Amino acid sequence: MDLTSKVKEIRKFAKFGLVQFSKHCHERGLERGLSQLMILDMLTDNNNTIAQYKEHYKGANHPSYVILAKCHQNKKYYHIVIYEEVSALGGRKFSVSTVYQPSQNYFSHNGRYLKKKKDRLTTAHH
């Protein structure tokens, strides 16, 4: 899987407003002071990157991506969980399932890298 071309594809869909938002994402966004427009802005930023990729996330039959992006309005980094579905006719659809700030207990470099398990356990309990 070429993640560089995938993040470009996600940016393109977001640029044209072709990304859907789950109810959960809408609720979490409001809790975190993020509008859908702010999330779309983060998805279209050329500096965002795919931090994680799962072929089948939590039993779902579609690939999921965790996009690391910086919000220009509040200067904070976020993980945007977005999944891709393909219709029976072959059309693609991207949907954002949630958005959150990566925990320093589990991630390093503003959320870019998942810490090794031994480091996560040590950090989380102190």
Tab-separated table of C-alpha atoms in Angstrom:
chain	number	residue	atom	x	y	z
A	1	MET	CA	0.000	0.000	0.000
A	2	ASP	CA	1.365	3.382	-1.017
A	3	LEU	CA	0.402	5.608	1.917
A	4	THR	CA	1.801	8.746	0.263
A	5	SER	CA	-0.667	8.501	-2.613
A	6	LYS	CA	-3.447	7.570	-0.172
A	7	VAL	CA	-2.947	10.701	1.953
A	8	LYS	CA	-2.983	12.763	-1.266
A	9	GLU	CA	-6.257	11.119	-2.261
A	10	ILE	CA	-7.765	11.885	1.155
A	11	ARG	CA	-6.599	15.531	0.836
A	12	LYS	CA	-8.270	15.769	-2.574
A	13	PHE	CA	-11.568	14.374	-1.298
A	14	ALA	CA	-11.450	16.755	1.691
A	15	LYS	CA	-10.604	19.736	-0.527
A	16	PHE	CA	-13.813	19.187	-2.481
A	17	GLY	CA	-15.898	18.495	0.646
A	18	LEU	CA	-16.353	14.834	-0.259
A	19	VAL	CA	-15.607	13.501	3.223
A	20	GLN	CA	-18.440	12.417	5.482
A	21	PHE	CA	-18.535	12.730	9.273
A	22	SER	CA	-19.987	10.226	11.701
A	23	LYS	CA	-22.278	11.350	14.503
A	24	HIS	CA	-19.548	10.285	16.948
A	25	CYS	CA	-17.005	12.527	15.171
A	26	HIS	CA	-19.398	15.453	15.247
A	27	GLU	CA	-19.964	14.993	18.999
A	28	ARG	CA	-16.246	14.545	19.810
A	29	GLY	CA	-15.369	17.518	17.607
A	30	LEU	CA	-17.796	19.749	19.504
A	31	GLU	CA	-16.372	18.550	22.834
A	32	ARG	CA	-12.882	19.436	21.617
A	33	GLY	CA	-13.828	22.778	20.079
A	34	LEU	CA	-13.427	21.564	16.496
A	35	SER	CA	-15.895	22.220	13.716
A	36	GLN	CA	-16.203	20.040	10.624
A	37	LEU	CA	-14.652	22.898	8.655
A	38	MET	CA	-11.606	22.871	10.968
A	39	ILE	CA	-11.272	19.102	10.517
A	40	LEU	CA	-11.514	19.456	6.723
A	41	ASP	CA	-8.853	22.169	6.909
A	42	MET	CA	-6.548	19.779	8.782
A	43	LEU	CA	-7.214	17.010	6.241
A	44	THR	CA	-6.285	19.276	3.315
A	45	ASP	CA	-3.018	20.479	4.883
A	46	ASN	CA	0.060	19.373	2.922
A	47	ASN	CA	1.915	18.635	6.172
A	48	ASN	CA	-0.483	15.981	7.445
A	49	THR	CA	0.625	12.368	7.385
A	50	ILE	CA	-0.730	8.888	7.974
A	51	ALA	CA	0.430	7.869	11.451
A	52	GLN	CA	-1.237	4.445	11.402
A	53	TYR	CA	-2.930	2.179	8.898
A	54	LYS	CA	-5.142	-0.822	9.619
A	55	GLU	CA	-6.493	-3.107	6.932
A	56	HIS	CA	-9.463	-4.099	9.113
A	57	TYR	CA	-9.964	-1.850	12.128
A	58	LYS	CA	-12.018	-3.364	14.969
A	59	GLY	CA	-13.556	-6.002	12.715
A	60	ALA	CA	-14.675	-3.628	9.982
A	61	ASN	CA	-14.295	-4.696	6.355
A	62	HIS	CA	-12.623	-1.502	5.227
A	63	PRO	CA	-9.207	0.078	5.702
A	64	SER	CA	-8.767	2.807	8.303
A	65	TYR	CA	-6.159	5.527	8.543
A	66	VAL	CA	-5.072	7.667	11.467
A	67	ILE	CA	-4.086	11.033	10.032
A	68	LEU	CA	-1.795	13.220	12.125
A	69	ALA	CA	-2.580	16.870	11.457
A	70	LYS	CA	-2.045	20.230	13.113
A	71	CYS	CA	-4.957	22.590	13.616
A	72	HIS	CA	-3.940	26.078	12.464
A	73	GLN	CA	-6.538	27.761	14.665
A	74	ASN	CA	-5.387	26.366	18.040
A	75	LYS	CA	-1.897	25.055	17.060
A	76	LYS	CA	-2.617	21.584	18.526
A	77	TYR	CA	-1.984	18.213	16.898
A	78	TYR	CA	-4.838	15.772	16.344
A	79	HIS	CA	-5.390	12.242	15.168
A	80	ILE	CA	-8.200	12.056	12.652
A	81	VAL	CA	-9.494	8.507	12.194
A	82	ILE	CA	-10.843	8.121	8.691
A	83	TYR	CA	-12.000	5.010	6.899
A	84	GLU	CA	-12.437	4.197	3.261
A	85	GLU	CA	-15.241	2.269	1.666
A	86	VAL	CA	-15.694	1.212	-1.933
A	87	SER	CA	-19.172	0.927	-3.402
A	88	ALA	CA	-20.332	-1.997	-5.521
A	89	LEU	CA	-19.720	0.233	-8.558
A	90	GLY	CA	-16.145	0.966	-7.452
A	91	GLY	CA	-16.647	4.499	-6.165
A	92	ARG	CA	-14.643	5.523	-3.091
A	93	LYS	CA	-15.996	7.160	0.042
A	94	PHE	CA	-14.054	8.512	3.009
A	95	SER	CA	-15.701	9.000	6.391
A	96	VAL	CA	-14.214	10.484	9.552
A	97	SER	CA	-15.135	8.371	12.562
A	98	THR	CA	-13.443	10.427	15.312
A	99	VAL	CA	-10.853	13.076	16.109
A	100	TYR	CA	-8.747	13.366	19.273
A	101	GLN	CA	-5.470	14.711	20.623
A	102	PRO	CA	-2.866	11.944	20.795
A	103	SER	CA	-1.895	11.097	24.377
A	104	GLN	CA	1.736	11.655	25.305
A	105	ASN	CA	1.423	8.437	27.327
A	106	TYR	CA	1.119	6.458	24.118
A	107	PHE	CA	2.593	8.602	21.336
A	108	SER	CA	5.774	10.573	20.772
A	109	HIS	CA	6.645	13.436	18.401
A	110	ASN	CA	3.233	15.145	18.738
A	111	GLY	CA	1.454	11.879	17.932
A	112	ARG	CA	3.580	10.785	14.979
A	113	TYR	CA	4.900	7.570	16.524
A	114	LEU	CA	3.338	4.980	18.795
A	115	LYS	CA	5.666	4.333	21.716
A	116	LYS	CA	7.018	0.858	22.335
A	117	LYS	CA	4.724	-1.140	24.594
A	118	LYS	CA	7.181	-1.133	27.512
A	119	ASP	CA	7.465	2.676	27.287
A	120	ARG	CA	3.695	3.117	27.111
A	121	LEU	CA	3.156	1.042	30.243
A	122	THR	CA	5.899	2.871	32.148
A	123	THR	CA	4.626	6.327	31.179
A	124	ALA	CA	0.942	5.561	31.783
A	125	HIS	CA	1.469	4.433	35.378
A	126	HIS	CA	3.586	7.379	36.573
